[in-house]
Coordinates of C-alpha atoms in Angstrom, one line a residue:
M1 CA 0.0 0.0 0.0
A2 CA 1.1 3.6 -0.6
G3 CA -0.2 7.2 -0.8
L4 CA 0.0 10.3 -2.8
Y5 CA 0.2 13.8 -1.3
F6 CA -0.6 17.0 -3.2
H7 CA 0.5 20.3 -1.7
I8 CA -1.6 23.1 -3.0
P9 CA 0.3 26.2 -1.8
F10 CA -2.3 28.9 -2.4
C11 CA -4.1 30.9 0.2
F12 CA -6.2 34.0 0.1
T13 CA -4.6 35.3 3.3
R14 CA -1.8 34.2 5.6
C15 CA -2.6 32.7 9.0
G16 CA -0.3 34.0 11.7
Y17 CA 0.6 30.6 13.2
C18 CA 1.1 28.6 10.0
D19 CA 4.6 27.6 8.9
F20 CA 3.6 25.4 5.9
Y21 CA 4.8 26.7 2.5
K22 CA 2.1 28.9 0.9
T23 CA 1.6 32.0 -1.2
T24 CA -1.2 34.5 -1.8
R25 CA -0.3 34.9 -5.5
L26 CA -3.4 33.2 -6.8
E27 CA -2.7 34.5 -10.3
F28 CA -0.2 31.6 -10.6
M29 CA -2.8 28.9 -10.0
D30 CA -3.2 27.9 -13.6
A31 CA 0.6 27.7 -14.2
F32 CA 1.0 25.7 -11.0
L33 CA -1.7 23.2 -12.1
K34 CA 0.0 22.8 -15.5
T35 CA 3.3 22.1 -13.8
L36 CA 1.7 19.7 -11.3
F37 CA 0.4 17.6 -14.2
S38 CA 3.9 17.5 -15.5
E39 CA 5.3 16.3 -12.1
V40 CA 2.6 13.6 -11.8
D41 CA 3.7 12.2 -15.2
H42 CA 7.4 12.6 -14.5
Y43 CA 7.5 10.3 -11.5
K44 CA 5.1 7.6 -12.7
E45 CA 8.0 5.2 -13.5
D46 CA 9.5 5.7 -10.0
F47 CA 6.5 4.7 -8.0
N48 CA 4.5 1.6 -8.8
H49 CA 3.0 0.8 -5.4
P50 CA -0.8 0.3 -5.3
L51 CA -2.4 3.6 -3.9
S52 CA -4.6 3.3 -0.9
S53 CA -4.9 7.0 -0.2
I54 CA -4.6 10.4 -1.8
Y55 CA -4.4 13.6 0.3
F56 CA -4.7 17.2 -0.9
G57 CA -3.2 19.5 1.7
G58 CA -1.9 23.1 1.7
G59 CA -2.2 25.9 1.6
T60 CA -5.9 25.8 0.7
P61 CA -6.8 22.9 -1.7
S62 CA -10.5 24.0 -1.7
L63 CA -9.4 26.9 -3.9
V64 CA -9.0 24.4 -6.8
K65 CA -12.0 24.1 -9.1
G66 CA -13.8 20.9 -9.6
A67 CA -12.9 20.7 -13.3
D68 CA -9.2 21.0 -12.4
F69 CA -9.6 18.2 -9.9
A70 CA -11.3 16.0 -12.5
A71 CA -8.4 16.5 -14.9
L72 CA -5.9 15.8 -12.2
F73 CA -7.7 12.5 -11.1
A74 CA -7.7 11.4 -14.8
A75 CA -3.9 12.0 -14.9
V76 CA -3.3 10.1 -11.6
K77 CA -5.4 7.1 -12.7
S78 CA -3.6 6.8 -16.0
A79 CA -0.1 7.0 -14.4
Y80 CA -0.6 5.1 -11.1
H81 CA -2.5 2.2 -9.7
L82 CA -5.3 3.7 -7.6
Q83 CA -7.3 1.1 -5.6
S84 CA -11.1 1.2 -5.9
D85 CA -11.5 1.7 -2.2
A86 CA -8.8 4.4 -1.8
E87 CA -9.3 7.1 0.8
I88 CA -9.3 10.5 -1.0
T89 CA -9.1 13.5 1.3
I90 CA -9.3 17.2 0.7
E91 CA -8.5 19.9 3.3
A92 CA -11.0 22.7 3.0
N93 CA -11.6 26.2 4.4
P94 CA -15.2 26.6 5.8
D95 CA -16.0 29.6 3.6
D96 CA -15.1 27.7 0.4
L97 CA -17.8 25.0 1.0
T98 CA -20.9 25.6 -0.9
A99 CA -23.5 22.9 -1.6
E100 CA -22.5 22.9 -5.3
Y101 CA -18.8 22.6 -4.5
L102 CA -19.4 19.7 -2.0
D103 CA -21.6 17.9 -4.6
D104 CA -18.7 18.3 -7.1
L105 CA -16.2 16.9 -4.7
L106 CA -18.3 13.8 -3.9
E107 CA -18.9 13.2 -7.6
L108 CA -15.2 13.4 -8.3
G109 CA -14.5 10.7 -5.8
F110 CA -13.5 12.5 -2.7
N111 CA -14.7 10.4 0.3
R112 CA -13.1 12.3 3.2
I113 CA -13.0 16.0 4.0
S114 CA -10.9 17.8 6.7
I115 CA -12.3 21.2 7.5
G116 CA -10.0 23.8 9.0
I117 CA -12.2 25.1 11.8
Q118 CA -9.5 26.0 14.4
S119 CA -12.0 27.6 16.7
F120 CA -15.7 28.5 17.0
H121 CA -14.9 31.9 18.7
Q122 CA -14.8 35.0 16.6
R123 CA -11.8 36.6 18.4
D124 CA -9.7 33.5 18.0
L125 CA -10.4 33.4 14.2
Q126 CA -9.6 37.1 13.8
E127 CA -6.3 36.8 15.8
M128 CA -5.2 33.7 13.8
G129 CA -6.0 35.4 10.5
R130 CA -8.7 33.0 9.5
R131 CA -11.0 34.3 6.8
H132 CA -14.2 32.5 7.9
N133 CA -16.3 33.5 10.9
A134 CA -17.6 31.4 13.8
Q135 CA -21.0 30.7 12.2
Q136 CA -19.4 29.6 8.9
A137 CA -17.3 27.2 10.9
R138 CA -20.3 25.4 12.3
N139 CA -22.3 25.6 9.1
A140 CA -19.6 24.1 7.0
V141 CA -19.5 20.9 9.0
E142 CA -23.3 20.5 9.0
L143 CA -23.5 21.3 5.2
A144 CA -20.8 18.7 4.4
W145 CA -22.9 16.1 6.3
Q146 CA -26.1 17.2 4.6
R147 CA -24.6 16.9 1.1
G148 CA -23.4 13.3 1.8
F149 CA -19.9 13.3 3.3
R150 CA -19.8 10.5 5.9
N151 CA -16.1 10.9 6.8
I152 CA -15.7 14.4 8.1
G153 CA -12.7 15.7 10.0
M154 CA -12.1 19.0 11.7
D155 CA -9.1 20.8 13.2
L156 CA -8.9 22.7 16.5
I157 CA -6.1 24.7 18.0
Y158 CA -5.6 25.1 21.8
G159 CA -3.1 26.9 24.0
L160 CA -3.9 30.3 22.5
P161 CA -2.2 33.1 24.4
W162 CA -5.2 35.5 24.3
S163 CA -7.8 32.9 25.0
S164 CA -8.7 30.8 28.0
T165 CA -9.4 27.2 29.1
A166 CA -13.1 28.1 29.4
Y167 CA -13.3 29.2 25.8
F168 CA -11.5 26.0 24.6
K169 CA -14.0 24.0 26.6
Q170 CA -16.8 25.8 24.7
N171 CA -15.1 24.7 21.5
L172 CA -15.1 21.1 22.6
E173 CA -18.8 21.3 23.6
I174 CA -19.7 22.5 20.1
F175 CA -17.4 19.7 18.6
T176 CA -19.4 17.0 20.5
Q177 CA -22.6 18.3 18.9
L178 CA -21.4 18.1 15.3
P179 CA -21.5 15.2 12.8
V180 CA -17.7 14.7 12.6
Q181 CA -15.8 11.4 12.7
H182 CA -12.3 12.8 13.2
L183 CA -10.6 15.5 15.2
S184 CA -7.1 16.8 14.9
A185 CA -6.3 19.1 17.8
Y186 CA -3.0 20.9 18.0
H187 CA -1.4 22.9 20.8
L188 CA -0.3 26.2 19.3
T189 CA 3.5 26.4 18.7
F190 CA 5.3 29.5 17.8
E191 CA 7.2 28.4 14.7
E192 CA 10.2 30.4 13.8
G193 CA 9.6 32.7 10.8
T194 CA 5.8 33.0 11.4
P195 CA 4.1 36.3 12.4
F196 CA 3.1 34.7 15.7
H197 CA 6.8 34.0 16.5
R198 CA 7.7 37.6 15.8
L199 CA 4.9 38.7 18.2
L200 CA 6.2 36.3 20.8
K201 CA 9.7 37.8 20.5
K202 CA 8.3 41.3 20.9
G203 CA 6.5 40.3 24.1
I204 CA 3.0 40.9 22.6
Y205 CA 2.2 37.3 22.9
Q206 CA 3.2 35.0 25.8
E207 CA 3.0 31.2 25.8
V208 CA 0.3 29.8 28.0
S209 CA 1.4 28.3 31.3
E210 CA 2.2 24.6 31.5
E211 CA -0.7 24.2 33.9
D212 CA -3.2 25.7 31.5
S213 CA -1.8 23.6 28.6
L214 CA -2.2 20.4 30.6
E215 CA -5.7 21.3 31.7
Q216 CA -6.8 21.9 28.1
Y217 CA -5.2 18.7 27.0
H218 CA -7.1 16.7 29.7
L219 CA -10.3 18.5 28.6
L220 CA -9.6 17.4 25.1
R221 CA -9.2 13.8 26.1
A222 CA -12.3 13.9 28.2
F223 CA -14.6 15.4 25.5
T224 CA -13.3 13.1 22.8
R225 CA -14.0 10.1 25.1
Q226 CA -17.4 11.5 25.8
K227 CA -18.0 11.4 22.0
G228 CA -16.8 7.8 21.8
F229 CA -13.6 8.8 20.0
E230 CA -10.3 6.9 20.3
H231 CA -7.1 8.7 20.9
Y232 CA -5.0 7.0 18.3
E233 CA -2.1 9.5 17.7
L234 CA -0.7 12.3 19.7
S235 CA -2.9 15.0 18.1
N236 CA -5.6 12.8 16.4
F237 CA -8.9 11.3 17.6
C238 CA -11.6 9.5 15.8
S239 CA -14.7 7.4 15.9
P240 CA -13.8 3.7 15.7
G241 CA -13.0 2.8 12.1
F242 CA -12.3 6.4 11.0
R243 CA -8.6 6.7 11.5
S244 CA -7.0 8.8 8.7
R245 CA -5.6 6.1 6.4
H246 CA -3.3 8.6 4.8
N247 CA -1.8 10.1 7.9
S248 CA -1.5 6.6 9.4
S249 CA 0.7 5.6 6.5
Y250 CA 3.2 8.3 7.6
W251 CA 3.3 7.0 11.1
N252 CA 3.6 3.4 10.0
G253 CA 6.4 3.9 7.5
V254 CA 4.3 3.3 4.4
P255 CA 5.7 4.7 1.1
Y256 CA 4.2 8.0 -0.2
L257 CA 5.0 10.4 -3.0
G258 CA 4.5 14.1 -2.7
F259 CA 3.8 16.6 -5.4
G260 CA 4.0 20.4 -5.3
P261 CA 6.4 22.9 -3.8
G262 CA 7.4 21.9 -0.3
A263 CA 6.0 18.4 -0.6
H264 CA 7.9 15.4 0.8
S265 CA 8.2 11.8 -0.4
Y266 CA 9.4 8.6 1.3
F267 CA 10.1 5.2 0.0
G268 CA 12.6 2.6 1.2
N269 CA 15.4 4.6 3.0
T270 CA 15.0 7.5 0.6
R271 CA 13.5 10.8 1.6
R272 CA 12.8 13.3 -1.1
W273 CA 11.5 16.8 -1.0
N274 CA 10.7 19.7 -3.3
K275 CA 12.1 23.0 -2.4
S276 CA 9.7 25.5 -1.0
D277 CA 9.8 27.9 -4.0
L278 CA 6.9 28.3 -6.3
N279 CA 8.9 30.2 -9.0
L280 CA 11.5 27.4 -9.1
Y281 CA 8.7 24.8 -9.2
L282 CA 7.0 26.5 -12.1
Q283 CA 10.2 26.0 -14.2
G284 CA 9.6 22.3 -14.0
D285 CA 13.2 21.3 -13.9
W286 CA 13.0 18.4 -11.4
T287 CA 16.7 18.1 -11.0
K288 CA 16.7 21.6 -9.5
V289 CA 13.4 21.4 -7.7
C290 CA 13.9 18.1 -5.9
E291 CA 16.4 17.1 -3.3
E292 CA 16.8 13.8 -1.6
E293 CA 18.8 11.9 1.1
Q294 CA 19.4 8.4 2.1
L295 CA 18.6 7.8 5.7
S296 CA 21.4 6.4 7.8
E297 CA 20.7 3.5 10.2
A298 CA 20.5 6.0 13.1
D299 CA 18.2 8.3 11.1
A300 CA 15.9 5.4 10.3
F301 CA 15.9 4.3 13.9
N302 CA 15.1 7.7 15.3
E303 CA 12.3 8.3 12.8
T304 CA 10.7 4.9 13.6
L305 CA 11.0 5.7 17.3
M306 CA 9.5 9.1 17.0
L307 CA 6.6 8.0 14.8
G308 CA 5.8 4.9 16.8
L309 CA 5.7 6.6 20.2
R310 CA 3.3 9.2 18.9
T311 CA 0.7 6.4 18.3
C312 CA -1.5 4.4 20.7
E313 CA 0.1 1.1 19.5
G314 CA 3.6 2.4 20.2
L315 CA 6.8 0.7 19.1
D316 CA 6.9 -2.9 17.9
L317 CA 9.9 -4.1 19.8
K318 CA 10.2 -7.2 17.7
E319 CA 10.6 -5.1 14.6
M320 CA 13.1 -2.8 16.4
R321 CA 15.2 -5.8 17.3
T322 CA 15.2 -7.1 13.8
R323 CA 15.7 -3.8 11.9
F324 CA 18.0 -2.1 14.4
P325 CA 20.0 -4.7 16.4
K326 CA 22.8 -2.2 16.7
F327 CA 20.6 0.2 18.8
Y328 CA 18.2 -2.2 20.5
A329 CA 20.1 -2.7 23.7
T330 CA 20.5 1.1 24.1
L331 CA 16.8 1.6 23.5
M332 CA 15.8 -0.8 26.2
E333 CA 18.4 0.6 28.6
Q334 CA 17.4 4.2 28.0
S335 CA 13.7 3.5 28.2
S336 CA 13.9 1.6 31.5
R337 CA 13.8 4.8 33.6
W338 CA 10.8 6.0 31.7
I339 CA 9.1 2.6 32.3
S340 CA 10.0 2.7 36.0
G341 CA 8.5 6.3 36.2
A342 CA 5.3 5.0 34.6
A343 CA 5.7 7.3 31.5
L344 CA 6.2 4.3 29.2
V345 CA 4.8 0.8 29.3
H346 CA 6.6 -2.4 28.1
E347 CA 3.9 -5.0 27.3
N348 CA 3.4 -7.7 24.8
D349 CA 6.7 -6.8 23.0
R350 CA 5.5 -3.3 22.5
L351 CA 6.7 0.0 24.1
F352 CA 4.1 2.8 24.3
C353 CA 3.2 5.9 26.2
T354 CA 0.7 6.1 29.0
P355 CA -2.1 8.5 28.4
G356 CA -0.7 11.1 30.8
S357 CA 2.8 11.0 29.2
W358 CA 1.7 11.7 25.7
F359 CA 1.6 15.4 26.6
V360 CA 5.4 15.3 27.2
V361 CA 6.2 12.6 24.6
D362 CA 8.6 14.9 22.6
G363 CA 11.0 15.0 25.6
I364 CA 10.8 11.2 26.0
I365 CA 11.6 10.7 22.3
E366 CA 14.5 13.1 22.3
D367 CA 16.0 11.2 25.3
L368 CA 15.8 7.9 23.4
F369 CA 17.3 9.2 20.1
V370 CA 20.6 7.6 19.1
S371 CA 23.6 8.8 17.0
E372 CA 25.9 6.8 14.7

C-alpha cells in the first residue's frame, strides 16, 4: 500500500501561526496546475505501489476548481494504480464550502473531508488570521454532512495566548454536537519565521502556562472520550473505524509520493522533498526542484522511534530488534527509567506511552534518540 500527497500552496490570506509553505499569489494557480500535471507524469516510473490514499493539503486545496480536480484525477489514474476503495481526502476552508462545490467533490471521488475550523470563537479566528467566521465554521460541517460526506474531520487549536481554558471547553462542547468522525487538535506552537513567532519575541504574545496547557489537554481527552472517539495518535482522535488512512501511512512507514512545492516523499530509505519555492517549481526542472537523502541507520531508527511513540500502539519491539540490532540494547536501557517512572509501558513486546505521558512525549523521544 502507498499514498500520494498533493501540496496546494495557495491561500487568500496568511494565518499568523502557519509555517507550511504557501503563497497568496493566486494568479499563478493555472501555471501551477500545469506544472503539477507534468510532475505527476514525471514520477510515474519511480512509484509503482498500489495507492490506498490520496491527500490534498496546503495551503488551501479548496481553492482548486472541480474541473481541475477532474483532470488531475484522470492523470493520476492513467499513471498510477489507484485502488477502488482508496481514501481520498481534501483539506478545506469553511467559507469555500458551498452545496454545489461539495456535490462536485463527492462526484469526483472525494470520500473524506478535513475542515480547518481551528475555533468557534470569533476573536480566535480574527487573531489567527482565518477568513471564515464562527457561524461559517459550524455551518460548513453541517453542510458537508447534509450533502453526503460521511467521513468528516475538523481541526482545533488550543493553547492560544489571548484565550482561556473556558473558551476551549466551549469549542469542545460544540465539537461534540457536530457530525464529525475525526478531530485533529494541536497545541499552538510559535514556529520560527511566522508572524506569531515575531509577536512572541516582541512580548506581545506569551506562551500559556504549563498548567493551562495540561488542563486543556485533559479536557480534550475527556470530551473526545465522551463522543466515543479513540485517541490513536498524539494529536488525532476519531470514531472507531475512522482513522486517517493517509496520515497513518506516515506514522507506519508506508511509502508515499509528494507533489507540489514543499512536498515530501518517502520510500525505502530514501527521503525526497521539493524546495519551497513556487517560482522554481514552475520552471519544471525536477533536477533543481527536488532534493533527496538516504537515511542512515540511526536516522531510520530515530524516525521509527518518533513516529511509533506518537501512536497508541507504540513501538513494535520485535521489529526494532530485527531492523536495528545495533541500537536495540541502548533503546531498552534508556527506556527503563521512563518505564519505572510510569511514563512508558513495556507490554506484549511493545513500548508505548501512558495517556498522561503523551503530553510530554517529545521529551521522551528526544531522550531515546541515538547517533551513529
